[in-house]
XYZ file of C-alpha atoms in Angstrom:
754
model
C 111.628 160.420 43.420
C 113.154 163.665 44.285
C 114.918 165.443 41.471
C 118.584 166.560 42.069
C 119.535 169.960 40.522
C 123.016 170.371 38.651
C 124.324 172.337 35.793
C 126.474 171.701 32.660
C 129.595 173.728 32.187
C 129.743 175.510 28.589
C 133.059 177.318 29.414
C 135.234 174.274 28.813
C 133.304 173.355 25.590
C 133.677 177.046 24.361
C 137.462 176.829 25.067
C 137.878 173.626 23.000
C 135.530 175.132 20.302
C 137.779 177.999 19.943
C 140.831 175.992 19.738
C 139.172 173.884 17.078
C 138.325 176.707 14.842
C 141.786 178.588 15.309
C 143.898 175.334 14.712
C 141.655 174.323 11.953
C 142.590 177.423 9.989
C 146.380 177.084 11.018
C 146.303 173.424 9.814
C 144.734 174.169 6.672
C 147.158 176.952 6.009
C 150.102 174.613 6.516
C 148.313 172.166 4.210
C 147.823 174.542 1.308
C 151.320 175.864 1.675
C 152.683 172.247 1.342
C 150.583 171.754 -1.715
C 151.779 175.109 -3.174
C 155.274 174.015 -2.681
C 154.837 170.739 -4.722
C 154.595 172.831 -8.021
C 156.316 175.947 -6.796
C 159.222 174.818 -4.850
C 160.835 178.258 -5.079
C 158.498 179.532 -2.378
C 161.093 179.793 0.355
C 163.231 181.597 -2.055
C 160.480 184.028 -2.959
C 159.767 184.625 0.872
C 163.335 184.841 2.110
C 165.835 185.392 -0.395
C 167.804 183.755 -3.160
C 170.883 183.917 -5.545
C 168.734 182.675 -8.356
C 168.310 185.766 -10.716
C 165.342 183.879 -12.456
C 163.225 184.083 -9.232
C 161.812 187.235 -7.946
C 162.157 187.557 -4.055
C 160.442 189.551 -1.384
C 163.773 190.294 0.353
C 167.077 191.539 -1.152
C 169.310 189.580 1.344
C 170.491 187.041 -1.247
C 170.777 183.325 -0.439
C 172.017 184.244 3.151
C 168.490 185.188 4.074
C 167.287 181.612 3.168
C 170.210 180.093 5.008
C 169.386 182.030 8.103
C 165.816 180.209 8.125
C 168.108 177.015 8.893
C 165.172 175.145 6.982
C 162.369 176.121 9.272
C 159.885 176.506 6.290
C 161.312 173.589 4.248
C 158.808 171.201 2.779
C 159.587 168.351 5.216
C 158.877 170.370 8.177
C 155.874 172.047 6.794
C 154.277 168.791 5.913
C 154.821 167.372 9.504
C 153.277 170.625 10.809
C 150.192 170.145 8.555
C 149.487 166.544 9.476
C 150.143 167.081 13.152
C 148.098 170.122 13.562
C 145.111 168.678 11.617
C 145.165 165.385 13.512
C 146.225 166.568 17.167
C 145.096 170.255 17.067
C 141.927 170.307 14.812
C 140.461 166.987 15.010
C 141.490 166.171 18.683
C 140.132 169.631 19.773
C 136.931 169.021 18.007
C 136.566 165.541 19.665
C 137.076 167.229 23.155
C 134.431 169.753 22.221
C 131.965 167.062 21.340
C 132.861 164.896 24.308
C 132.760 167.728 26.980
C 129.431 168.869 25.600
C 127.640 165.410 25.038
C 129.055 163.507 27.846
C 127.538 165.319 30.791
C 124.161 165.558 29.005
C 124.114 161.883 28.113
C 124.949 161.007 31.757
C 122.873 163.676 33.380
C 125.762 164.881 35.549
C 128.461 167.560 35.123
C 132.033 166.587 34.554
C 133.507 165.129 37.570
C 136.293 167.545 37.942
C 136.341 171.154 36.373
C 140.061 171.300 37.389
C 140.909 168.185 35.356
C 138.907 169.352 32.393
C 141.068 172.684 32.412
C 144.257 170.850 32.926
C 143.324 168.613 29.992
C 142.647 171.616 27.917
C 145.964 173.673 28.669
C 148.206 170.679 28.716
C 146.780 169.838 25.288
C 147.327 173.298 23.786
C 150.744 173.572 25.304
C 151.567 170.356 23.680
C 150.488 171.804 20.251
C 152.512 175.030 20.743
C 155.420 172.876 21.627
C 154.978 170.796 18.591
C 155.088 173.865 16.420
C 158.250 175.194 17.855
C 160.063 171.819 17.758
C 158.937 170.838 14.194
C 159.943 174.399 12.984
C 163.321 173.541 14.668
C 163.627 170.158 12.960
C 163.122 168.390 16.144
C 161.226 165.218 15.170
C 161.233 161.362 15.123
C 160.226 160.963 11.627
C 157.515 158.490 12.463
C 154.391 159.297 10.486
C 151.604 160.797 12.790
C 153.954 160.316 15.801
C 156.753 162.733 14.878
C 156.812 164.156 18.310
C 159.966 163.748 20.353
C 159.941 162.133 23.805
C 159.107 165.265 25.965
C 156.005 165.917 23.990
C 155.004 162.121 23.955
C 155.107 162.291 27.715
C 152.854 165.547 27.737
C 150.325 163.915 25.345
C 150.329 160.803 27.622
C 149.649 162.984 30.674
C 146.889 165.036 29.094
C 145.108 161.845 27.740
C 145.260 160.235 31.133
C 143.919 163.279 32.744
C 141.042 163.292 30.208
C 140.442 159.566 30.881
C 140.288 159.945 34.500
C 137.872 162.816 34.193
C 135.648 160.736 31.766
C 135.557 157.635 33.928
C 134.863 159.641 37.079
C 131.970 161.297 35.282
C 130.643 158.082 34.090
C 130.745 156.709 37.748
C 128.551 159.637 38.876
C 126.056 159.334 36.070
C 122.311 159.490 36.672
C 121.542 157.285 33.748
C 121.563 153.602 34.007
C 122.709 152.453 30.542
C 125.507 154.023 28.515
C 124.577 155.494 25.154
C 126.467 154.254 22.007
C 128.474 157.471 21.627
C 129.931 156.830 25.026
C 130.960 153.280 23.922
C 133.059 154.900 21.122
C 134.604 157.376 23.644
C 135.553 154.611 25.923
C 137.042 152.433 23.092
C 138.776 155.554 21.717
C 140.512 156.331 25.111
C 141.659 152.545 25.619
C 142.817 152.119 22.018
C 144.691 155.371 21.711
C 146.344 155.001 25.138
C 147.821 151.513 24.000
C 148.799 152.759 20.504
C 150.629 155.965 21.660
C 152.474 154.388 24.635
C 153.695 151.231 22.690
C 154.641 152.996 19.491
C 156.504 155.914 21.212
C 158.811 153.681 23.493
C 162.179 155.331 22.988
C 165.432 156.042 24.835
C 166.462 159.686 25.103
C 170.024 160.453 24.430
C 169.887 162.467 27.537
C 167.306 163.882 29.765
C 168.265 167.487 29.204
C 168.124 167.090 25.209
C 165.347 166.416 22.700
C 166.896 163.605 20.716
C 165.760 159.975 21.133
C 166.141 156.667 19.498
C 163.333 154.215 18.998
C 163.075 150.920 21.131
C 162.397 149.180 17.820
C 164.557 148.753 14.731
C 163.861 148.208 10.985
C 161.165 145.686 10.132
C 159.986 145.563 13.953
C 159.664 149.387 14.031
C 157.855 149.404 10.632
C 155.253 146.997 12.091
C 154.678 148.803 15.389
C 154.535 152.144 13.599
C 151.924 151.186 11.214
C 149.990 149.285 13.789
C 150.077 152.745 15.359
C 149.600 154.760 12.135
C 146.674 153.033 10.507
C 145.131 152.813 13.974
C 145.789 156.442 14.695
C 143.396 156.816 11.821
C 141.001 154.352 13.531
C 141.046 155.797 17.179
C 141.761 159.417 16.424
C 140.058 159.982 13.164
C 137.258 157.477 13.158
C 135.942 156.064 16.407
C 135.681 159.289 18.259
C 134.080 160.853 15.209
C 131.518 158.174 14.966
C 130.729 158.847 18.616
C 130.078 162.486 17.731
C 127.968 161.395 14.787
C 125.880 159.182 17.080
C 125.182 162.125 19.231
C 125.087 165.224 17.027
C 123.394 163.648 13.921
C 120.132 162.475 15.706
C 120.098 165.764 17.673
C 120.302 167.888 14.520
C 117.817 165.671 12.674
C 115.520 165.198 15.712
C 115.134 161.587 14.991
C 116.422 158.444 16.913
C 119.388 156.283 15.809
C 118.034 154.067 13.271
C 119.195 150.713 14.742
C 120.146 149.978 18.221
C 121.231 146.383 17.231
C 123.268 147.686 14.270
C 125.052 150.160 16.717
C 126.068 147.093 18.795
C 127.444 145.104 15.833
C 129.055 148.247 14.620
C 131.002 149.117 17.767
C 132.353 145.590 18.666
C 133.134 144.444 15.261
C 134.831 147.659 14.304
C 137.127 148.008 17.253
C 138.057 144.054 16.798
C 138.796 144.212 13.017
C 140.411 147.623 12.795
C 143.410 146.846 15.002
C 144.669 144.042 12.733
C 144.758 146.118 9.580
C 148.004 147.996 9.980
C 150.157 145.850 7.922
C 148.386 146.633 4.706
C 150.522 149.679 4.706
C 153.560 147.454 4.182
C 152.476 145.102 1.349
C 155.481 143.875 -0.749
C 158.011 145.353 1.835
C 160.339 143.409 3.910
C 157.659 142.706 6.460
C 157.076 139.061 6.891
C 154.473 137.801 4.479
C 152.200 136.375 6.944
C 151.691 139.698 8.627
C 151.038 141.303 5.167
C 148.308 138.579 4.586
C 146.636 139.199 7.952
C 146.645 142.990 7.253
C 144.945 142.435 3.898
C 142.422 139.865 5.204
C 141.131 142.033 8.097
C 141.123 145.039 5.909
C 138.657 143.505 3.501
C 136.659 142.454 6.541
C 136.599 146.018 7.693
C 134.260 147.021 5.053
C 131.213 145.372 6.839
C 131.443 147.114 10.226
C 132.354 150.557 8.577
C 129.497 150.424 6.018
C 127.131 149.223 8.913
C 127.962 152.444 10.751
C 127.459 154.604 7.705
C 124.078 153.111 7.008
C 123.094 153.538 10.659
C 124.002 157.145 10.303
C 122.349 157.775 6.914
C 119.097 155.804 7.806
C 118.791 157.951 10.961
C 117.539 160.566 8.595
C 114.684 158.552 7.302
C 111.707 160.834 7.380
C 113.940 163.928 7.808
C 115.426 164.350 4.336
C 113.352 167.353 3.708
C 115.288 169.027 6.520
C 118.642 168.340 4.775
C 117.596 170.791 1.920
C 117.236 173.729 4.431
C 119.434 172.870 7.207
C 123.352 173.344 6.483
C 124.227 171.304 9.618
C 122.611 168.381 8.217
C 124.181 168.850 4.757
C 127.597 168.844 6.479
C 126.616 165.597 8.426
C 125.267 163.755 5.159
C 128.269 164.351 3.229
C 130.614 163.601 6.097
C 129.016 160.161 6.440
C 128.901 159.553 2.835
C 132.660 160.276 2.550
C 133.377 157.900 5.599
C 131.560 155.136 3.513
C 133.666 155.921 0.266
C 136.882 155.986 2.274
C 136.076 152.717 4.073
C 135.424 150.994 1.053
C 138.472 152.414 -0.868
C 140.840 151.681 1.925
C 140.210 147.805 1.735
C 140.562 147.947 -1.889
C 144.028 149.622 -1.546
C 144.945 146.899 0.948
C 144.777 144.156 -1.756
C 147.780 143.287 -3.442
C 146.934 143.613 -6.882
C 145.598 147.309 -6.247
C 148.505 147.973 -3.789
C 151.301 147.456 -6.107
C 149.892 150.354 -8.144
C 148.642 152.569 -5.629
C 151.113 152.454 -2.748
C 153.748 155.323 -2.564
C 151.564 157.474 -5.125
C 149.148 160.446 -4.665
C 146.204 157.969 -4.879
C 146.835 157.421 -1.110
C 147.115 161.111 -0.501
C 143.749 161.527 -2.066
C 142.315 158.626 0.010
C 143.437 160.175 3.348
C 142.204 163.718 2.429
C 138.839 162.257 1.396
C 138.426 161.185 4.921
C 140.180 164.209 6.722
C 138.416 166.931 4.635
C 135.186 165.193 4.192
C 134.621 163.001 7.321
C 136.481 164.584 10.021
C 136.219 168.243 8.564
C 132.565 168.155 7.694
C 131.551 166.426 11.259
C 133.640 169.216 12.955
C 131.775 171.998 10.913
C 128.419 170.522 11.382
C 129.191 170.318 15.161
C 130.288 173.923 15.305
C 127.163 175.332 13.552
C 125.075 173.223 15.859
C 126.690 174.165 19.097
C 127.347 177.975 18.609
C 123.564 179.037 18.303
C 122.874 176.863 21.388
C 125.479 178.000 23.678
C 125.126 181.797 22.826
C 121.174 181.403 22.653
C 120.772 182.862 19.375
C 120.282 181.994 15.720
C 123.119 181.461 13.431
C 124.048 184.857 11.862
C 123.845 183.792 8.214
C 122.405 180.413 7.021
C 123.230 181.576 3.576
C 127.041 181.973 4.497
C 126.843 178.480 6.084
C 125.431 177.079 2.907
C 128.232 178.739 0.915
C 130.676 177.113 3.350
C 129.172 173.801 2.572
C 129.246 174.191 -1.121
C 132.836 175.441 -1.232
C 133.809 172.768 1.221
C 132.323 170.088 -1.006
C 133.964 171.642 -4.168
C 137.234 171.823 -2.393
C 137.009 168.068 -1.566
C 136.278 167.205 -5.129
C 138.959 169.342 -6.667
C 141.363 167.911 -3.999
C 140.561 164.170 -4.168
C 139.843 163.624 -7.873
C 143.157 165.200 -9.133
C 144.991 163.058 -6.524
C 143.365 159.921 -7.771
C 144.347 160.710 -11.400
C 147.962 161.733 -10.403
C 148.195 158.563 -8.516
C 147.013 156.314 -11.406
C 149.336 158.210 -13.633
C 152.230 157.755 -11.307
C 151.722 153.997 -10.509
C 151.275 153.116 -14.276
C 154.265 155.310 -15.495
C 156.534 153.798 -12.999
C 155.814 150.379 -14.203
C 155.750 150.832 -17.945
C 158.523 148.892 -20.226
C 159.383 149.196 -23.812
C 159.284 146.047 -25.858
C 163.154 145.649 -25.497
C 162.696 145.331 -21.705
C 163.910 148.857 -20.941
C 161.970 151.226 -18.732
C 159.758 153.492 -20.848
C 160.210 156.428 -18.347
C 163.835 156.124 -17.192
C 164.022 159.620 -15.939
C 162.067 159.923 -12.576
C 161.456 163.447 -13.378
C 159.307 162.537 -16.381
C 156.826 160.847 -14.030
C 156.969 164.013 -11.729
C 156.385 166.825 -14.610
C 153.378 164.721 -15.932
C 151.439 165.249 -12.628
C 152.208 168.966 -12.061
C 148.741 170.052 -13.502
C 147.007 167.684 -10.923
C 149.033 169.481 -8.139
C 147.832 172.730 -9.312
C 144.156 171.585 -9.212
C 144.817 170.019 -5.809
C 145.967 173.471 -4.648
C 142.771 175.153 -6.082
C 140.763 172.521 -4.075
C 142.416 173.314 -0.880
C 141.907 177.114 -1.571
C 138.148 176.516 -1.821
C 138.191 174.465 1.394
C 140.036 177.009 3.353
C 137.886 179.795 2.048
C 134.900 178.105 3.316
C 136.629 177.479 6.789
C 137.254 181.263 6.884
C 133.501 181.920 6.125
C 132.755 179.686 9.040
C 135.000 181.705 11.339
C 133.417 184.923 10.076
C 129.814 183.584 10.705
C 130.829 182.179 14.204
C 132.238 185.625 15.346
C 129.148 187.427 13.973
C 126.854 184.870 15.762
C 128.705 185.204 19.067
C 128.591 188.988 18.976
C 124.789 188.853 18.494
C 124.184 186.451 21.156
C 124.619 185.984 24.904
C 126.996 183.167 26.012
C 125.293 180.654 28.524
C 128.101 179.786 31.010
C 125.989 177.188 32.890
C 122.995 175.289 31.849
C 120.694 174.264 34.714
C 119.281 170.606 34.658
C 117.809 168.226 37.022
C 117.354 164.325 37.320
C 116.777 161.787 39.789
C 119.705 160.028 41.484
C 120.468 156.691 40.025
C 119.290 153.829 42.383
C 121.963 151.600 43.708
C 121.553 147.994 42.297
C 123.753 145.005 41.976
C 126.337 145.007 39.135
C 125.611 141.479 38.606
C 123.550 140.339 35.712
C 119.915 139.961 36.436
C 117.749 137.136 35.333
C 116.309 137.874 31.984
C 118.543 140.723 31.330
C 120.167 140.969 27.877
C 123.796 140.468 27.755
C 124.631 143.826 26.071
C 122.058 145.643 28.296
C 124.100 144.281 31.208
C 127.467 145.402 29.633
C 125.995 148.757 29.053
C 125.130 149.441 32.685
C 128.538 148.298 33.897
C 131.100 150.468 32.444
C 134.060 148.600 33.949
C 132.949 145.374 32.139
C 132.547 147.400 28.899
C 135.973 148.827 29.313
C 137.716 145.474 30.053
C 136.091 143.869 27.151
C 137.012 146.706 24.964
C 140.619 146.453 26.078
C 140.658 142.744 25.528
C 139.054 143.016 21.962
C 141.784 145.533 21.045
C 144.558 143.424 22.511
C 143.876 140.369 20.693
C 144.916 141.618 17.178
C 147.725 143.738 18.634
C 149.334 140.798 20.381
C 148.916 138.263 17.568
C 150.656 140.582 15.084
C 153.240 142.367 17.272
C 154.546 139.782 19.870
C 155.824 137.096 17.319
C 157.587 139.816 15.221
C 159.079 141.581 18.383
C 160.102 138.406 20.414
C 161.500 136.161 17.731
C 164.883 136.906 16.611
C 164.536 134.585 13.651
C 161.894 136.728 12.083
C 164.537 139.030 11.072
C 167.595 137.133 9.763
C 170.961 138.656 10.258
C 172.783 139.505 6.989
C 176.611 139.210 7.712
C 177.524 142.030 5.328
C 175.380 144.501 6.911
C 177.414 146.659 9.346
C 176.395 149.537 11.630
C 176.448 152.957 10.492
C 179.708 154.987 11.176
C 179.578 158.034 13.471
C 179.410 160.426 10.613
C 176.784 158.346 8.740
C 174.720 158.314 11.952
C 174.992 162.082 12.137
C 173.985 162.224 8.517
C 170.988 160.116 9.068
C 169.728 162.337 11.793
C 170.190 165.422 9.471
C 168.163 163.387 6.928
C 165.364 163.034 9.745
C 165.573 166.649 10.836
C 164.857 167.924 7.456
C 161.811 165.475 6.870
C 163.446 163.908 3.631
C 161.498 160.651 4.355
C 158.268 162.773 3.411
C 159.192 162.590 -0.280
C 161.622 159.639 -0.467
C 161.036 156.013 0.284
C 163.715 153.483 1.223
C 162.285 150.326 0.439
C 162.697 148.639 -3.082
C 159.774 146.241 -3.443
C 160.288 142.877 -5.398
C 159.011 144.264 -8.656
C 161.023 144.226 -11.978
C 160.456 147.811 -12.589
C 161.717 148.935 -9.120
C 164.786 146.618 -9.243
C 165.631 147.925 -12.748
C 165.056 151.559 -12.011
C 166.821 151.850 -8.659
C 169.441 149.204 -8.794
C 170.223 147.957 -12.195
C 169.256 144.509 -13.740
C 171.365 142.500 -11.436
C 170.141 144.338 -8.381
C 168.378 143.247 -5.219
C 165.166 144.343 -3.568
C 165.227 145.350 -0.086
C 165.780 142.632 2.632
C 164.611 142.620 6.259
C 168.240 142.243 7.388
C 169.430 145.337 5.865
C 167.635 147.491 8.418
C 168.488 145.971 11.647
C 170.342 149.184 12.722
C 167.717 151.584 11.492
C 166.125 153.352 14.382
C 163.702 154.625 13.284
C 162.968 152.773 10.084
C 162.714 155.223 7.055
C 160.813 153.162 4.438
C 158.519 156.128 3.766
C 154.861 156.214 2.580
C 155.131 158.654 -0.451
C 157.563 158.794 -3.488
C 157.479 162.350 -4.798
C 161.230 161.719 -5.367
C 162.685 158.366 -6.285
C 163.431 155.736 -3.809
C 166.949 156.114 -2.099
C 167.691 152.659 -0.554
C 170.297 151.946 -3.202
C 171.574 155.533 -3.628
C 175.062 154.652 -2.192
C 177.549 155.178 -5.106
C 174.860 155.880 -7.645
C 175.903 159.642 -7.922
C 179.231 161.227 -7.161
C 179.558 163.173 -3.796
C 179.824 166.366 -5.836
C 176.423 165.790 -7.334
C 174.865 165.517 -4.030
C 176.579 168.623 -2.929
C 175.296 170.490 -5.854
C 171.913 168.868 -5.704
C 171.305 169.972 -2.109
C 172.464 173.436 -2.763
C 170.106 173.754 -5.849
C 168.296 170.561 -7.126
C 167.599 172.309 -10.437
C 171.130 172.863 -11.233
C 171.504 169.048 -11.429
C 167.941 167.926 -12.163
C 166.067 170.348 -14.563
C 162.468 170.604 -13.604
C 163.025 169.053 -10.061
C 160.392 170.161 -7.505
C 162.673 169.521 -4.625
C 163.340 172.473 -2.407
C 167.025 173.995 -1.808
C 168.841 173.063 1.363
C 171.833 175.603 1.314
C 171.990 175.840 5.183
C 173.438 172.456 5.154
C 176.458 173.690 3.269
C 176.766 176.808 5.461
C 176.172 175.093 8.834
C 178.981 173.303 10.920
C 178.045 169.940 11.967
C 177.371 169.618 15.801
C 179.568 166.601 16.822
C 179.166 167.315 20.513
C 176.798 164.420 21.023
C 178.204 162.033 18.475
C 180.192 159.729 20.830
C 177.060 159.649 23.170
C 175.017 158.379 20.323
C 177.536 155.644 19.617
C 177.679 154.636 23.363
C 173.812 154.534 23.488
C 173.500 152.330 20.445
C 176.134 149.962 21.961
C 174.802 150.140 25.597
C 171.153 150.131 25.062
C 170.482 148.409 21.848
C 173.717 146.102 21.554
C 174.865 147.461 18.223
C 178.245 145.779 17.669
C 180.561 148.660 17.993
C 183.847 147.875 19.446
C 185.628 149.812 22.208
C 188.202 150.851 19.784
C 185.609 152.143 17.538
C 183.894 154.037 20.227
C 187.081 155.402 21.470
C 188.155 156.664 17.950
C 184.769 157.938 17.027
C 185.817 161.424 16.441
C 188.829 160.642 14.329
C 186.684 157.890 12.462
C 184.381 160.633 11.562
C 187.149 163.313 10.561
C 188.741 160.782 8.242
C 185.576 159.781 6.498
C 184.813 163.578 6.085
C 188.164 164.159 4.503
C 187.862 161.215 2.151
C 184.377 162.623 0.999
C 185.818 166.122 0.669
C 188.584 164.780 -1.475
C 186.222 163.060 -3.628
C 184.209 166.208 -4.209
C 187.297 168.242 -5.142
C 188.495 165.448 -7.582
C 185.152 165.311 -9.244
C 184.320 169.172 -9.492
C 187.069 171.645 -10.212
C 184.589 174.532 -9.685
C 184.038 173.486 -6.097
C 187.760 172.925 -5.612
C 188.659 176.310 -6.764
C 185.789 177.793 -4.684
C 187.163 176.318 -1.469
C 190.807 177.073 -2.235
C 190.038 180.639 -1.355
C 188.696 179.425 2.062
C 190.311 178.241 5.259
C 191.818 174.667 4.820
C 189.419 171.898 6.308
C 186.295 174.231 6.228
C 184.229 171.863 3.981
C 184.890 168.756 6.319
C 183.172 170.630 9.161
C 179.736 171.066 7.384
C 176.478 169.277 7.750
C 176.393 168.626 4.119
C 179.357 166.124 4.541
C 177.620 164.089 7.124
C 174.424 163.984 4.979
C 176.469 162.772 1.892
C 178.133 160.113 4.036
C 174.681 158.733 4.862
C 173.290 158.914 1.363
C 176.436 157.217 -0.089
C 176.144 154.456 2.480
C 172.500 153.410 1.598
C 172.306 149.968 0.102
C 176.129 149.411 -0.402
C 176.213 146.410 2.138
C 174.512 144.172 -0.521
C 176.085 144.302 -3.925
C 175.381 140.934 -5.502
C 172.360 138.637 -6.107
C 173.678 136.228 -3.452
C 172.719 137.348 0.010
C 174.600 135.611 2.888
C 172.677 135.491 6.119
C 173.561 134.174 9.522
C 171.821 130.973 8.715
C 173.214 130.043 5.335
C 176.760 131.439 6.128
C 177.554 129.090 8.993
């Protein structure tokens, strides 16, 4: 049979590889900055200026210099930048690198369209830069791992569709009959992520000329959809595509075939079926319906089997090649990566069980768990792949094997010093929160006691991050030196016989999966159906049944000023440190709401778009914050948290006191809520929205002046009505509203109030 000549394009692979390294370093820098701010919250003051004489500053502009940043470098925004950069810029670019290299070689054909390849590359990088700009400006949705506002969501969708079209066109032009296991994971990833991204990010823009939008879902429904997305973003960004890379690069580096073809089949289908159900385990003991929580727990436990099947398939591929691991840094990275994958996928189901979740949720234990996967599984697969590709593409040897080994050991040490302190910190938090004295009072009444107890572990975590980023810098140096001594091979010539045309129907005696492997459209349809089952069973009942979220008659929509304050809360990323969900535990009810208080009810969140339940409690829960502290306390707390709470690690927000509130879109927001989401605002309320907000602001300012003479005297020297116009008043109005609709143990719902 005549051989057809063609070539593989290394240029697109090189572009994505460069992006992987660059954005990896940026993402790690954001991460270590956020870690530093958790025990040195004065970092922005040190960098930009302060009026606190006890803090040394690099600038002499006083507090105005910090105000002029408008919060761009606040912890909430840095944290979003860190997670988004690592996930969408570092990991996704590494996935694209691996796919654009491996897919043509597995299919014996070049990518179908170089133009689409480069459109995919540039739209993705533009998306990342747009994310940086918007997050620094405070433009975000607050939805974890999906904080991008609607224009960027559309750009992500466009780029992903372009990538999918190119991938499926390439598969259609293949010169290999059966699709290798790595390609199954690429296909499952594309379908799963498209489904997740589109459904979770359905939102209505305030206007098509602005960046503000409101989620199509509210409260409990939004929480379910978000964590269906959030958990499965871990599945279909941080797991399945990385498994595809493992199945290609690990056998290549070890020069061994995959251990078990049958285990690969079981691994793929069981993983994509089971994973999609597990999202509700992030919402244990919350206002989510109990049946959904139970389903999430059950499938999370089942997830151990396929996950460990994949881990064993990877490690056993090295049978007979373990001697190579001693000398080959690439295999070292891969072995630790797969081991971390196994550890994380055992720990995750444990955290999903109710007995462990009630201690671990909202604590640093979850942070350690996530980073064991991100640093160990994702990071080390990416590093190993870079060390594998660079010498091949530049036709040379790695510049320094010794430096690569140093990178490995620094990275491994970094993972240990990151994860272990976070585990200890998490255990400490979870247990301290729940301890009672013999007389029935909380042992640790002051929340700050539980914060100061874990500061040493935050410092150790920072040291671990420093080790990890130092290793990554060494890799960048090693890669640059390797490139300089080598010669880049732009195109790689190849040849293979054309694929004979045969019927797509299953042949007599042909195995079922062999037939599925040679019919990509069947594989894709089955993948979609497998992913849709769990998604539909969990989401459709919750979204379609009004009875699933009983209405509480006392719960009213937010006032215009409160809605503006809520948007400011989202802008500053306050949900990164504060939850708004009191679980039905004695310690939480006593701590956050008094002995006769109420845990959070589903009906309290019907007007929350998006929901703000949070996933981490660095600070206390805020769902019953309303009326707990005077308005003047909130003013002073936002200006300098350490003036009201000695030892606080919360950053300062002086720009909220300096900036005037932009109310130009306030009426439009109320109209959108009424028109699109049927929020029960009357016509009179909409028509009087501005005066409604002004009157509420005046009332809050009056309270502040009656509570704090020092503030009254300070503003007496300023123009009348100045404070009413500031952002801080809108934020205070929102905080003072939280949880005030329910004040007694008797909750009247629509069903029992008729």
